[in-house]
Coordinates of C-alpha atoms in Angstrom, one line a residue:
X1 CA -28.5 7.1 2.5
X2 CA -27.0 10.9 2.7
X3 CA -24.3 12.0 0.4
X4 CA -22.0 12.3 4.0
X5 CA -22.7 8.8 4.9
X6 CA -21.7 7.2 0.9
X7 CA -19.4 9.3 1.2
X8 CA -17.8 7.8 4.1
X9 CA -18.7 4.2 3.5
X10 CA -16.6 4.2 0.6
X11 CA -14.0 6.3 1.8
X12 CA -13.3 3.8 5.0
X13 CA -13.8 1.2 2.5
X14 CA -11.1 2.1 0.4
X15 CA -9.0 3.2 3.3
X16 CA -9.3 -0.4 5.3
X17 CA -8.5 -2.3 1.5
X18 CA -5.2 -0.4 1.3
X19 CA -4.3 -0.5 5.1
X20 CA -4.2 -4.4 4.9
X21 CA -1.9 -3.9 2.2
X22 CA 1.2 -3.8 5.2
X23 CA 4.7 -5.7 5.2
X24 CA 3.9 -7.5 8.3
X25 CA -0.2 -7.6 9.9
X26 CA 1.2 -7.9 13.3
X27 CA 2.0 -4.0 12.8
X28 CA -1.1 -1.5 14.0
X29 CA -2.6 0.9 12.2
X30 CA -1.0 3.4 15.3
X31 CA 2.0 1.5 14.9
X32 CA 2.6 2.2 11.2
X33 CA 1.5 5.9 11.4
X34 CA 3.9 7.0 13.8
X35 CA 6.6 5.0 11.9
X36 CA 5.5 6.5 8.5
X37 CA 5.5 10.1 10.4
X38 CA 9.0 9.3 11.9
X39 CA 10.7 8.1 8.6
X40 CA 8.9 10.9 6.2
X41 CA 9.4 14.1 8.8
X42 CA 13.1 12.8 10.4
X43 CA 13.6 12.4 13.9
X44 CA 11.7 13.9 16.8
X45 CA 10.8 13.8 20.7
X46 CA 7.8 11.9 21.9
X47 CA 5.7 14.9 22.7
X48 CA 5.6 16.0 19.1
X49 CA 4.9 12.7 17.1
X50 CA 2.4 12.9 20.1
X51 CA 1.1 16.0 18.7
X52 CA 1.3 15.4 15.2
X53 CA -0.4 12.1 15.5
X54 CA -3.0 13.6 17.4
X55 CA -2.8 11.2 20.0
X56 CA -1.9 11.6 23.9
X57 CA 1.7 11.1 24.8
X58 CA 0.6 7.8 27.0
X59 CA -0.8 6.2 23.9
X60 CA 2.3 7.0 21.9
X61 CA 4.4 5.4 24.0
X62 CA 2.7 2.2 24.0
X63 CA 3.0 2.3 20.6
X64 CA 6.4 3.6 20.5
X65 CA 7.7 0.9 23.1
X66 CA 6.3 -2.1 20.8
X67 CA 8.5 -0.2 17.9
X68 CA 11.3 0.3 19.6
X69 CA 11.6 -3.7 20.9
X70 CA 10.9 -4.2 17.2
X71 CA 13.7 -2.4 16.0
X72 CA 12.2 -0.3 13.8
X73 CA 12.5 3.1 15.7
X74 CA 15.6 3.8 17.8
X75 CA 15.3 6.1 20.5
X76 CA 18.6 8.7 20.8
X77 CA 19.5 11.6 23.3
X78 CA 18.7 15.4 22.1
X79 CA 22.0 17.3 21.6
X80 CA 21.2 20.2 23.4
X81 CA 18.4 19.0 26.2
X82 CA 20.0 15.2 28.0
X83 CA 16.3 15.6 29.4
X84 CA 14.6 14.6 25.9
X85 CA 14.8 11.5 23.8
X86 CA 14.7 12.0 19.4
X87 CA 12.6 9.1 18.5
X88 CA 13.9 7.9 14.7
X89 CA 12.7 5.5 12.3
X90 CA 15.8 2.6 12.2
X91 CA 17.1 1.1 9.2
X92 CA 14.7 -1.9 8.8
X93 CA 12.1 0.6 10.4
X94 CA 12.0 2.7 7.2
X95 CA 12.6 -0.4 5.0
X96 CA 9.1 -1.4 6.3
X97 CA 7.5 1.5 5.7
X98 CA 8.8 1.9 1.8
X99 CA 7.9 -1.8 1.3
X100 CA 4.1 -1.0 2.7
X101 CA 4.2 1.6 0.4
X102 CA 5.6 -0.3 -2.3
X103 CA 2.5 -3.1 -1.6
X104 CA -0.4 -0.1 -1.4
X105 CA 0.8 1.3 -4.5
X106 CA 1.0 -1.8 -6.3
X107 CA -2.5 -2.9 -5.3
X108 CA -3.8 0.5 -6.5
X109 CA -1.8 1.4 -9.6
X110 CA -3.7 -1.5 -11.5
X111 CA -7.1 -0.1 -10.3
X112 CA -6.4 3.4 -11.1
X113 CA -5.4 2.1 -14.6
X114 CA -8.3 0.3 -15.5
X115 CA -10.4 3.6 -14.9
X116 CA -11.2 5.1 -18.2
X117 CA -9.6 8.8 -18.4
X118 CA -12.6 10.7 -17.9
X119 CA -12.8 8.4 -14.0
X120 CA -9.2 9.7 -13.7
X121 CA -9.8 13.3 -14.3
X122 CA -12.5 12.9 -11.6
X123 CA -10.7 11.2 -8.9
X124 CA -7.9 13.8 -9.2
X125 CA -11.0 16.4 -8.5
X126 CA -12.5 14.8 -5.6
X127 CA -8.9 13.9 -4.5
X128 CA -8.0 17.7 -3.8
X129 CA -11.5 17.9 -2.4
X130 CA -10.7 14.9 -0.2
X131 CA -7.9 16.8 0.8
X132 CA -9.4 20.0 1.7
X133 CA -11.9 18.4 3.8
X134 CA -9.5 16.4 6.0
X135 CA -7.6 19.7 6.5
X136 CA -10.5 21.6 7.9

């Protein structure tokens, strides 16, 4: 195996470990990210969680709709266009998302604890490298 391909084995690894770790399972993977987006950046119109989820706006409001009849997002008219809809994360809709967070956290903080501080020091590193290479 290449660096590139350990690399991304453990990386989707970790990522599918902590993705399980949701409030409710019924709740996609799309689902949850255009919550999360919704409750972290405040309200917005389908065509820019659209954008900023790097999905098509058809796709988003599948996912939206399911949301929506779950009450976690509420959907509200734009102030100054009646043509647009603000898409918002509800109530119970950013209780969800906190309490995913809360269970991700939880399963990790113990993990990240048991690493000795010279294993800590490195994720940090290859965290901000992480980082950089998901921005490019």
């Amino acid at each position: 195996m290449t660096d590139a391909t350990d690399l991304r084995i453990a990386v989707n690894r970790l990522s599918r470990t902590l993705r399980a770790q949701k409030a409710d399972s019924s709740v996609t993977d799309a689902q949850f990210s255009a919550l999360a987006r919704l409750h972290r950046d405040g309200a917005m119109t389908l065509a820019d969680l659209s954008r900023q989820d790097g999905v098509t706006p058809p796709s988003m409001t599948k996912t939206i709709a399911v949301l929506v009849d779950r009450g976690l997002v509420s959907k509200d008219g734009h102030g100054d266009d009646r043509r647009k809809v603000l898409l918002g994360a509800t109530p119970a809709g950013a209780a969800f998302v906190e309490e995913t967070r809360r269970r991700r956290d939880g399963w990790l903080t113990p993990r990240l604890a048991a690493l000795t501080a010279d294993e800590r020091t490195t994720l940090a590193d290859a965290t901000e490298i992480m980082r950089r290479l998901a921005q490019q």
